[in-house]
Amino acid sequence: MACGLQPLLHAAFSSPPRALPSRSSFLFAPRILPLVPRGPRVSRHLSPPQPRALPDIAAPAAGLPDVLADAFLTYPPTWSSAAATNLAVFVAGSPVLLSGLSASGFAAAYVLGTLTWRAFGSRGYLLVAAYFVVGTAVTKLKIKQKEALGVAEKRGGRRGPGSVIGSSAAGCVCALLSIYNVGGGAFAELWILGFVASFCTKLGDTVSSEIGKAYGRTTYLVTTFKIVPRGTEGAVSVEGTLAGTVASMFLAGVGYSLGQVNVPQVVLCVLASQIANFGESLIGATLQDKEGFEWMNNDVVNVLNISAGAILAVLMQWLLRRP
């Protein structure tokens, strides 16, 4: 066994030692890499990304005053300018408007305001605004006393759509006749006169009624002159009648100062309003809420009243113009 291993051991130890690859040969030996097509060189010094501009949210808001100014100054007014101007007024004045109008009355008043501005511009609009302010003020006057007597306007004195429509129906008709130039230039002045007279009539009616309820010492039924309780349909009082006449004169004066009517037309407006209001008292005493006339409520009577005032003023002016 030993003799067999001896030649093997001799061969293993007698052969020269083999050189091991050095550590540096691994590090510096050339390596063959696969050929890959090179793309364009990209500089390592990249410029910083440009900041992106944010959308200018304030730009539309900044231009809104200019849009409203253009709508306000547009003459003659258009439907779009009237709607835009009226919307701005209603948004800005909503606290005041909602103190005298219900929500549905507010919507009805917006339609009236747009129609008024479209037909008569800022002057007609200011006339209606004066009517609203005075009418609301006298309606709120001594409201607790009126509520205790059961004669106050419903909803704490806030007018609903029926009252708005009933108060403005004749004025809206005159506005539409003016917008569509019915009768031509010869009738344009008459439609303005009818518009002013209708609101003089309604303000006179409102003020006489509300002042009579608040301060009237004695109220008389217009048909028999019997003494009746305050708030009775068809009843009149001295205090209320005088206040209503002054209110009609005031609003006709506003129309004159705005250049809508002249001095003789102021007289016609006041005269027509007083005749119409007397007729309204007669209807209230004889027909309103009576058997067979249940449909004739306060809103219907208002339409008849202001229509009569507008028609009377227009007819008197037309007769006076005839040669």
mmCIF file of C-alpha atoms in Angstrom:
data_model
loop_
_atom_site.group_PDB
_atom_site.id
_atom_site.type_symbol
_atom_site.label_atom_id
_atom_site.label_comp_id
_atom_site.label_asym_id
_atom_site.label_seq_id
_atom_site.Cartn_x
_atom_site.Cartn_y
_atom_site.Cartn_z
ATOM 1 C CA MET A 1 0.000 0.000 0.000
ATOM 2 C CA ALA A 2 2.797 2.400 0.949
ATOM 3 C CA CYS A 3 4.707 1.484 -2.149
ATOM 4 C CA GLY A 4 1.637 2.346 -4.255
ATOM 5 C CA LEU A 5 1.166 5.810 -2.737
ATOM 6 C CA GLN A 6 4.823 6.835 -3.000
ATOM 7 C CA PRO A 7 4.864 7.590 -6.757
ATOM 8 C CA LEU A 8 1.654 9.677 -6.427
ATOM 9 C CA LEU A 9 2.969 11.776 -3.575
ATOM 10 C CA HIS A 10 6.262 12.290 -5.372
ATOM 11 C CA ALA A 11 4.470 13.540 -8.482
ATOM 12 C CA ALA A 12 2.302 15.941 -6.473
ATOM 13 C CA PHE A 13 5.156 17.539 -4.543
ATOM 14 C CA SER A 14 7.769 17.461 -7.299
ATOM 15 C CA SER A 15 5.685 19.480 -9.895
ATOM 16 C CA PRO A 16 6.405 23.264 -9.969
ATOM 17 C CA PRO A 17 3.836 25.496 -8.162
ATOM 18 C CA ARG A 18 1.189 27.194 -10.338
ATOM 19 C CA ALA A 19 0.909 31.010 -10.118
ATOM 20 C CA LEU A 20 -2.457 32.251 -8.810
ATOM 21 C CA PRO A 21 -3.987 35.259 -10.534
ATOM 22 C CA SER A 22 -3.309 38.425 -8.606
ATOM 23 C CA ARG A 23 -6.079 40.555 -7.156
ATOM 24 C CA SER A 24 -5.133 43.428 -9.422
ATOM 25 C CA SER A 25 -5.629 41.312 -12.502
ATOM 26 C CA PHE A 26 -9.296 41.024 -11.675
ATOM 27 C CA LEU A 27 -9.578 44.760 -11.276
ATOM 28 C CA PHE A 28 -7.642 45.937 -14.328
ATOM 29 C CA ALA A 29 -8.181 43.143 -16.815
ATOM 30 C CA PRO A 30 -10.050 44.382 -19.892
ATOM 31 C CA ARG A 31 -13.647 43.283 -20.023
ATOM 32 C CA ILE A 32 -15.559 42.836 -23.219
ATOM 33 C CA LEU A 33 -19.015 44.424 -22.965
ATOM 34 C CA PRO A 34 -21.861 43.904 -25.407
ATOM 35 C CA LEU A 35 -22.164 46.635 -27.969
ATOM 36 C CA VAL A 36 -25.220 48.822 -27.314
ATOM 37 C CA PRO A 37 -26.102 51.762 -29.573
ATOM 38 C CA ARG A 38 -25.525 54.986 -27.772
ATOM 39 C CA GLY A 39 -28.164 57.696 -27.681
ATOM 40 C CA PRO A 40 -27.500 61.401 -27.703
ATOM 41 C CA ARG A 41 -25.461 62.656 -24.841
ATOM 42 C CA VAL A 42 -27.470 64.330 -22.130
ATOM 43 C CA SER A 43 -25.790 67.026 -20.188
ATOM 44 C CA ARG A 44 -25.588 66.381 -16.513
ATOM 45 C CA HIS A 45 -26.232 70.034 -15.785
ATOM 46 C CA LEU A 46 -30.002 70.168 -16.396
ATOM 47 C CA SER A 47 -31.783 73.513 -16.281
ATOM 48 C CA PRO A 48 -34.425 73.763 -13.561
ATOM 49 C CA PRO A 49 -38.027 73.238 -14.758
ATOM 50 C CA GLN A 50 -39.929 76.392 -15.607
ATOM 51 C CA PRO A 51 -42.692 77.201 -13.108
ATOM 52 C CA ARG A 52 -46.197 76.630 -14.498
ATOM 53 C CA ALA A 53 -48.528 79.578 -14.434
ATOM 54 C CA LEU A 54 -51.565 79.063 -12.202
ATOM 55 C CA PRO A 55 -54.978 79.881 -13.656
ATOM 56 C CA ASP A 56 -55.968 83.462 -12.921
ATOM 57 C CA ILE A 57 -59.039 82.896 -10.797
ATOM 58 C CA ALA A 58 -59.391 86.579 -9.967
ATOM 59 C CA ALA A 59 -59.521 87.695 -13.600
ATOM 60 C CA PRO A 60 -63.251 86.991 -14.173
ATOM 61 C CA ALA A 61 -64.144 88.564 -10.821
ATOM 62 C CA ALA A 62 -62.018 91.612 -11.624
ATOM 63 C CA GLY A 63 -63.908 92.096 -14.882
ATOM 64 C CA LEU A 64 -67.354 91.778 -13.290
ATOM 65 C CA PRO A 65 -67.649 95.482 -12.327
ATOM 66 C CA ASP A 66 -66.893 96.437 -15.937
ATOM 67 C CA VAL A 67 -69.583 94.067 -17.203
ATOM 68 C CA LEU A 68 -72.140 95.503 -14.798
ATOM 69 C CA ALA A 69 -71.096 99.062 -15.654
ATOM 70 C CA ASP A 70 -71.575 98.329 -19.343
ATOM 71 C CA ALA A 71 -75.009 96.810 -18.636
ATOM 72 C CA PHE A 72 -75.992 99.835 -16.559
ATOM 73 C CA LEU A 73 -74.900 102.311 -19.239
ATOM 74 C CA THR A 74 -76.372 100.450 -22.207
ATOM 75 C CA TYR A 75 -78.969 102.658 -23.876
ATOM 76 C CA PRO A 76 -81.478 101.835 -25.044
ATOM 77 C CA PRO A 77 -81.537 98.905 -22.622
ATOM 78 C CA THR A 78 -81.551 95.344 -23.925
ATOM 79 C CA TRP A 79 -83.055 92.282 -22.275
ATOM 80 C CA SER A 80 -79.605 91.036 -21.261
ATOM 81 C CA SER A 81 -78.472 94.399 -19.843
ATOM 82 C CA ALA A 82 -81.768 94.772 -17.972
ATOM 83 C CA ALA A 83 -81.517 91.274 -16.484
ATOM 84 C CA ALA A 84 -77.869 91.773 -15.467
ATOM 85 C CA THR A 85 -78.431 95.180 -13.888
ATOM 86 C CA ASN A 86 -81.552 94.052 -12.083
ATOM 87 C CA LEU A 87 -79.750 90.946 -10.776
ATOM 88 C CA ALA A 88 -76.947 93.087 -9.358
ATOM 89 C CA VAL A 89 -79.450 95.380 -7.638
ATOM 90 C CA PHE A 90 -81.411 92.449 -6.212
ATOM 91 C CA VAL A 91 -78.283 90.727 -4.881
ATOM 92 C CA ALA A 92 -76.981 93.915 -3.286
ATOM 93 C CA GLY A 93 -80.376 94.969 -1.935
ATOM 94 C CA SER A 94 -81.715 91.548 -0.953
ATOM 95 C CA PRO A 95 -81.802 92.309 2.814
ATOM 96 C CA VAL A 96 -84.037 95.332 2.191
ATOM 97 C CA LEU A 97 -86.146 93.616 -0.464
ATOM 98 C CA LEU A 98 -86.751 90.515 1.644
ATOM 99 C CA SER A 99 -87.906 92.687 4.528
ATOM 100 C CA GLY A 100 -90.911 93.675 2.423
ATOM 101 C CA LEU A 101 -91.318 90.618 0.169
ATOM 102 C CA SER A 102 -91.745 86.901 0.628
ATOM 103 C CA ALA A 103 -89.421 84.572 -1.310
ATOM 104 C CA SER A 104 -91.971 84.073 -4.085
ATOM 105 C CA GLY A 105 -92.779 87.785 -4.014
ATOM 106 C CA PHE A 106 -89.051 88.451 -4.422
ATOM 107 C CA ALA A 107 -89.006 86.325 -7.590
ATOM 108 C CA ALA A 108 -92.072 88.102 -8.993
ATOM 109 C CA ALA A 109 -90.502 91.475 -8.226
ATOM 110 C CA TYR A 110 -87.367 90.450 -10.153
ATOM 111 C CA VAL A 111 -89.469 89.904 -13.268
ATOM 112 C CA LEU A 112 -91.111 93.302 -12.751
ATOM 113 C CA GLY A 113 -87.725 94.978 -12.263
ATOM 114 C CA THR A 114 -86.232 93.449 -15.402
ATOM 115 C CA LEU A 115 -89.257 94.439 -17.473
ATOM 116 C CA THR A 116 -89.207 97.976 -16.071
ATOM 117 C CA TRP A 117 -85.500 98.488 -16.808
ATOM 118 C CA ARG A 118 -85.894 97.078 -20.314
ATOM 119 C CA ALA A 119 -88.766 99.464 -21.083
ATOM 120 C CA PHE A 120 -87.889 102.683 -19.240
ATOM 121 C CA GLY A 121 -84.292 102.309 -18.080
ATOM 122 C CA SER A 122 -82.985 103.616 -14.786
ATOM 123 C CA ARG A 123 -85.640 106.348 -14.507
ATOM 124 C CA GLY A 124 -88.561 103.938 -14.524
ATOM 125 C CA TYR A 125 -86.646 101.643 -12.197
ATOM 126 C CA LEU A 126 -86.085 104.419 -9.654
ATOM 127 C CA LEU A 127 -89.786 105.272 -9.741
ATOM 128 C CA VAL A 128 -90.703 101.687 -8.835
ATOM 129 C CA ALA A 129 -87.986 101.662 -6.149
ATOM 130 C CA ALA A 130 -89.499 104.798 -4.565
ATOM 131 C CA TYR A 131 -92.933 103.157 -4.628
ATOM 132 C CA PHE A 132 -91.552 100.034 -2.940
ATOM 133 C CA VAL A 133 -89.705 101.898 -0.183
ATOM 134 C CA VAL A 134 -92.663 104.099 0.781
ATOM 135 C CA GLY A 135 -95.208 101.289 0.450
ATOM 136 C CA THR A 136 -93.153 98.934 2.613
ATOM 137 C CA ALA A 137 -92.563 101.598 5.254
ATOM 138 C CA VAL A 138 -96.265 102.399 5.726
ATOM 139 C CA THR A 139 -97.183 98.702 5.687
ATOM 140 C CA LYS A 140 -94.799 98.099 8.623
ATOM 141 C CA LEU A 141 -96.122 101.127 10.477
ATOM 142 C CA LYS A 142 -97.730 100.060 13.787
ATOM 143 C CA ILE A 143 -97.720 96.483 12.547
ATOM 144 C CA LYS A 144 -98.340 95.044 16.041
ATOM 145 C CA GLN A 145 -101.441 97.182 16.490
ATOM 146 C CA LYS A 146 -102.732 96.128 13.080
ATOM 147 C CA GLU A 147 -102.072 92.473 13.857
ATOM 148 C CA ALA A 148 -103.981 92.795 17.135
ATOM 149 C CA LEU A 149 -106.951 94.221 15.212
ATOM 150 C CA GLY A 150 -106.654 91.526 12.540
ATOM 151 C CA VAL A 151 -106.180 94.048 9.723
ATOM 152 C CA ALA A 152 -102.419 93.713 9.101
ATOM 153 C CA GLU A 153 -100.917 92.455 5.868
ATOM 154 C CA LYS A 154 -100.144 88.746 6.034
ATOM 155 C CA ARG A 155 -96.622 87.389 6.660
ATOM 156 C CA GLY A 156 -95.736 90.298 8.915
ATOM 157 C CA GLY A 157 -96.290 92.852 6.180
ATOM 158 C CA ARG A 158 -94.233 91.008 3.538
ATOM 159 C CA ARG A 159 -95.950 91.040 0.168
ATOM 160 C CA GLY A 160 -96.415 87.831 -1.804
ATOM 161 C CA PRO A 161 -96.479 87.269 -5.574
ATOM 162 C CA GLY A 162 -100.202 87.968 -5.804
ATOM 163 C CA SER A 163 -99.724 91.401 -4.281
ATOM 164 C CA VAL A 164 -96.714 92.147 -6.499
ATOM 165 C CA ILE A 165 -98.560 91.144 -9.668
ATOM 166 C CA GLY A 166 -101.744 92.897 -8.587
ATOM 167 C CA SER A 167 -99.797 96.085 -7.894
ATOM 168 C CA SER A 168 -97.808 96.087 -11.117
ATOM 169 C CA ALA A 169 -100.038 94.488 -13.777
ATOM 170 C CA ALA A 170 -100.993 97.776 -15.458
ATOM 171 C CA GLY A 171 -97.431 99.058 -15.279
ATOM 172 C CA CYS A 172 -96.174 95.840 -16.901
ATOM 173 C CA VAL A 173 -98.690 96.205 -19.724
ATOM 174 C CA CYS A 174 -97.529 99.781 -20.332
ATOM 175 C CA ALA A 175 -93.911 98.585 -20.286
ATOM 176 C CA LEU A 176 -94.603 95.904 -22.905
ATOM 177 C CA LEU A 177 -96.489 98.375 -25.103
ATOM 178 C CA SER A 178 -93.478 100.699 -24.894
ATOM 179 C CA ILE A 179 -90.909 97.942 -25.599
ATOM 180 C CA TYR A 180 -92.686 96.815 -28.748
ATOM 181 C CA ASN A 181 -93.448 100.409 -29.791
ATOM 182 C CA VAL A 182 -97.169 99.831 -30.107
ATOM 183 C CA GLY A 183 -98.749 102.845 -31.797
ATOM 184 C CA GLY A 184 -95.379 104.258 -32.829
ATOM 185 C CA GLY A 185 -93.751 107.403 -31.507
ATOM 186 C CA ALA A 186 -97.083 109.183 -31.091
ATOM 187 C CA PHE A 187 -98.067 106.782 -28.298
ATOM 188 C CA ALA A 188 -94.669 106.413 -26.587
ATOM 189 C CA GLU A 189 -95.400 109.313 -24.236
ATOM 190 C CA LEU A 190 -98.797 107.842 -23.341
ATOM 191 C CA TRP A 191 -97.305 104.501 -22.259
ATOM 192 C CA ILE A 192 -94.858 106.282 -19.955
ATOM 193 C CA LEU A 193 -97.711 108.342 -18.511
ATOM 194 C CA GLY A 194 -99.813 105.228 -17.933
ATOM 195 C CA PHE A 195 -96.862 103.551 -16.209
ATOM 196 C CA VAL A 196 -96.351 106.457 -13.803
ATOM 197 C CA ALA A 197 -100.090 106.853 -13.161
ATOM 198 C CA SER A 198 -100.500 103.161 -12.315
ATOM 199 C CA PHE A 199 -97.909 103.321 -9.539
ATOM 200 C CA CYS A 200 -99.231 106.665 -8.280
ATOM 201 C CA THR A 201 -102.624 104.989 -8.002
ATOM 202 C CA LYS A 202 -101.289 101.970 -6.160
ATOM 203 C CA LEU A 203 -99.135 103.971 -3.754
ATOM 204 C CA GLY A 204 -102.078 106.246 -2.959
ATOM 205 C CA ASP A 205 -104.241 103.195 -2.261
ATOM 206 C CA THR A 206 -101.603 101.509 -0.081
ATOM 207 C CA VAL A 207 -100.800 104.614 1.954
ATOM 208 C CA SER A 208 -104.454 105.582 2.507
ATOM 209 C CA SER A 209 -105.294 102.051 3.644
ATOM 210 C CA GLU A 210 -102.295 101.583 5.955
ATOM 211 C CA ILE A 211 -102.444 105.070 7.473
ATOM 212 C CA GLY A 212 -106.183 104.678 7.999
ATOM 213 C CA LYS A 213 -105.615 101.382 9.849
ATOM 214 C CA ALA A 214 -102.869 102.890 11.996
ATOM 215 C CA TYR A 215 -104.132 106.426 12.680
ATOM 216 C CA GLY A 216 -107.699 106.726 11.440
ATOM 217 C CA ARG A 217 -109.898 107.922 14.278
ATOM 218 C CA THR A 218 -113.148 107.230 12.464
ATOM 219 C CA THR A 219 -113.713 105.134 9.362
ATOM 220 C CA TYR A 220 -116.802 105.434 7.193
ATOM 221 C CA LEU A 221 -118.269 103.077 4.638
ATOM 222 C CA VAL A 222 -117.966 104.909 1.341
ATOM 223 C CA THR A 223 -121.481 103.989 0.150
ATOM 224 C CA THR A 224 -123.509 104.911 3.263
ATOM 225 C CA PHE A 225 -121.031 106.890 5.396
ATOM 226 C CA LYS A 226 -121.878 104.673 8.346
ATOM 227 C CA ILE A 227 -119.141 104.280 10.931
ATOM 228 C CA VAL A 228 -117.455 100.886 10.551
ATOM 229 C CA PRO A 229 -114.386 99.222 12.135
ATOM 230 C CA ARG A 230 -110.916 99.901 10.748
ATOM 231 C CA GLY A 231 -109.916 97.608 7.921
ATOM 232 C CA THR A 232 -113.464 97.124 6.621
ATOM 233 C CA GLU A 233 -113.492 96.741 2.833
ATOM 234 C CA GLY A 234 -114.764 99.952 1.263
ATOM 235 C CA ALA A 235 -114.125 102.033 4.394
ATOM 236 C CA VAL A 236 -112.348 105.390 4.253
ATOM 237 C CA SER A 237 -110.966 107.811 6.833
ATOM 238 C CA VAL A 238 -109.985 111.454 6.662
ATOM 239 C CA GLU A 239 -106.415 110.699 7.767
ATOM 240 C CA GLY A 240 -105.989 107.907 5.257
ATOM 241 C CA THR A 241 -107.506 109.842 2.357
ATOM 242 C CA LEU A 242 -105.246 112.846 2.928
ATOM 243 C CA ALA A 243 -102.155 110.656 3.291
ATOM 244 C CA GLY A 244 -103.017 108.761 0.102
ATOM 245 C CA THR A 245 -103.388 111.990 -1.854
ATOM 246 C CA VAL A 246 -100.000 113.232 -0.607
ATOM 247 C CA ALA A 247 -98.416 109.898 -1.531
ATOM 248 C CA SER A 248 -99.772 110.113 -5.092
ATOM 249 C CA MET A 249 -98.460 113.669 -5.391
ATOM 250 C CA PHE A 250 -95.067 112.562 -4.066
ATOM 251 C CA LEU A 251 -94.637 109.743 -6.574
ATOM 252 C CA ALA A 252 -95.869 111.911 -9.449
ATOM 253 C CA GLY A 253 -93.258 114.452 -8.333
ATOM 254 C CA VAL A 254 -90.601 111.732 -8.463
ATOM 255 C CA GLY A 255 -91.713 110.967 -12.021
ATOM 256 C CA TYR A 256 -91.395 114.649 -12.880
ATOM 257 C CA SER A 257 -87.916 114.941 -11.340
ATOM 258 C CA LEU A 258 -86.833 111.886 -13.357
ATOM 259 C CA GLY A 259 -88.111 113.479 -16.568
ATOM 260 C CA GLN A 260 -90.859 110.953 -17.184
ATOM 261 C CA VAL A 261 -93.808 113.342 -16.950
ATOM 262 C CA ASN A 262 -94.273 117.097 -17.208
ATOM 263 C CA VAL A 263 -96.217 119.354 -14.832
ATOM 264 C CA PRO A 264 -99.655 118.957 -16.515
ATOM 265 C CA GLN A 265 -99.129 115.188 -16.527
ATOM 266 C CA VAL A 266 -98.325 115.271 -12.816
ATOM 267 C CA VAL A 267 -101.788 116.755 -12.288
ATOM 268 C CA LEU A 268 -103.322 114.062 -14.485
ATOM 269 C CA CYS A 269 -101.573 111.297 -12.528
ATOM 270 C CA VAL A 270 -102.823 112.592 -9.191
ATOM 271 C CA LEU A 271 -106.354 113.200 -10.458
ATOM 272 C CA ALA A 272 -106.605 109.791 -12.134
ATOM 273 C CA SER A 273 -105.255 108.040 -9.027
ATOM 274 C CA GLN A 274 -107.839 109.635 -6.740
ATOM 275 C CA ILE A 275 -110.743 108.779 -9.047
ATOM 276 C CA ALA A 276 -109.497 105.191 -9.365
ATOM 277 C CA ASN A 277 -109.042 104.819 -5.616
ATOM 278 C CA PHE A 278 -112.561 106.060 -4.960
ATOM 279 C CA GLY A 279 -113.816 103.495 -7.462
ATOM 280 C CA GLU A 280 -111.785 100.823 -5.665
ATOM 281 C CA SER A 281 -113.516 101.711 -2.388
ATOM 282 C CA LEU A 282 -116.916 101.412 -4.094
ATOM 283 C CA ILE A 283 -116.019 97.945 -5.417
ATOM 284 C CA GLY A 284 -114.787 96.913 -1.983
ATOM 285 C CA ALA A 285 -117.996 98.048 -0.313
ATOM 286 C CA THR A 286 -120.423 96.552 -2.834
ATOM 287 C CA LEU A 287 -118.814 93.545 -4.542
ATOM 288 C CA GLN A 288 -115.619 92.328 -2.911
ATOM 289 C CA ASP A 289 -116.036 89.033 -1.032
ATOM 290 C CA LYS A 290 -119.785 89.222 -1.476
ATOM 291 C CA GLU A 291 -121.947 86.249 -2.473
ATOM 292 C CA GLY A 292 -121.396 85.437 -6.118
ATOM 293 C CA PHE A 293 -118.173 87.483 -6.183
ATOM 294 C CA GLU A 294 -115.948 85.290 -4.031
ATOM 295 C CA TRP A 295 -113.334 85.357 -6.826
ATOM 296 C CA MET A 296 -112.979 89.123 -6.425
ATOM 297 C CA ASN A 297 -110.280 89.133 -3.775
ATOM 298 C CA ASN A 298 -107.937 91.960 -2.855
ATOM 299 C CA ASP A 299 -105.435 91.159 -5.608
ATOM 300 C CA VAL A 300 -108.125 91.255 -8.316
ATOM 301 C CA VAL A 301 -109.419 94.564 -6.982
ATOM 302 C CA ASN A 302 -105.853 95.921 -7.056
ATOM 303 C CA VAL A 303 -105.542 95.028 -10.750
ATOM 304 C CA LEU A 304 -108.827 96.800 -11.508
ATOM 305 C CA ASN A 305 -107.790 99.812 -9.450
ATOM 306 C CA ILE A 306 -104.367 100.444 -10.991
ATOM 307 C CA SER A 307 -105.667 99.659 -14.485
ATOM 308 C CA ALA A 308 -108.350 102.295 -14.035
ATOM 309 C CA GLY A 309 -105.762 104.848 -12.879
ATOM 310 C CA ALA A 310 -103.492 104.185 -15.875
ATOM 311 C CA ILE A 311 -106.353 104.202 -18.400
ATOM 312 C CA LEU A 312 -107.863 107.403 -17.012
ATOM 313 C CA ALA A 313 -104.536 109.257 -17.180
ATOM 314 C CA VAL A 314 -103.898 108.078 -20.756
ATOM 315 C CA LEU A 315 -107.427 108.964 -21.881
ATOM 316 C CA MET A 316 -107.293 112.431 -20.343
ATOM 317 C CA GLN A 317 -103.920 113.117 -21.960
ATOM 318 C CA TRP A 318 -105.158 111.860 -25.320
ATOM 319 C CA LEU A 319 -108.284 114.041 -25.142
ATOM 320 C CA LEU A 320 -106.211 117.079 -24.194
ATOM 321 C CA ARG A 321 -103.891 116.558 -27.170
ATOM 322 C CA ARG A 322 -106.711 116.427 -29.678
ATOM 323 C CA PRO A 323 -107.065 119.624 -31.756
#
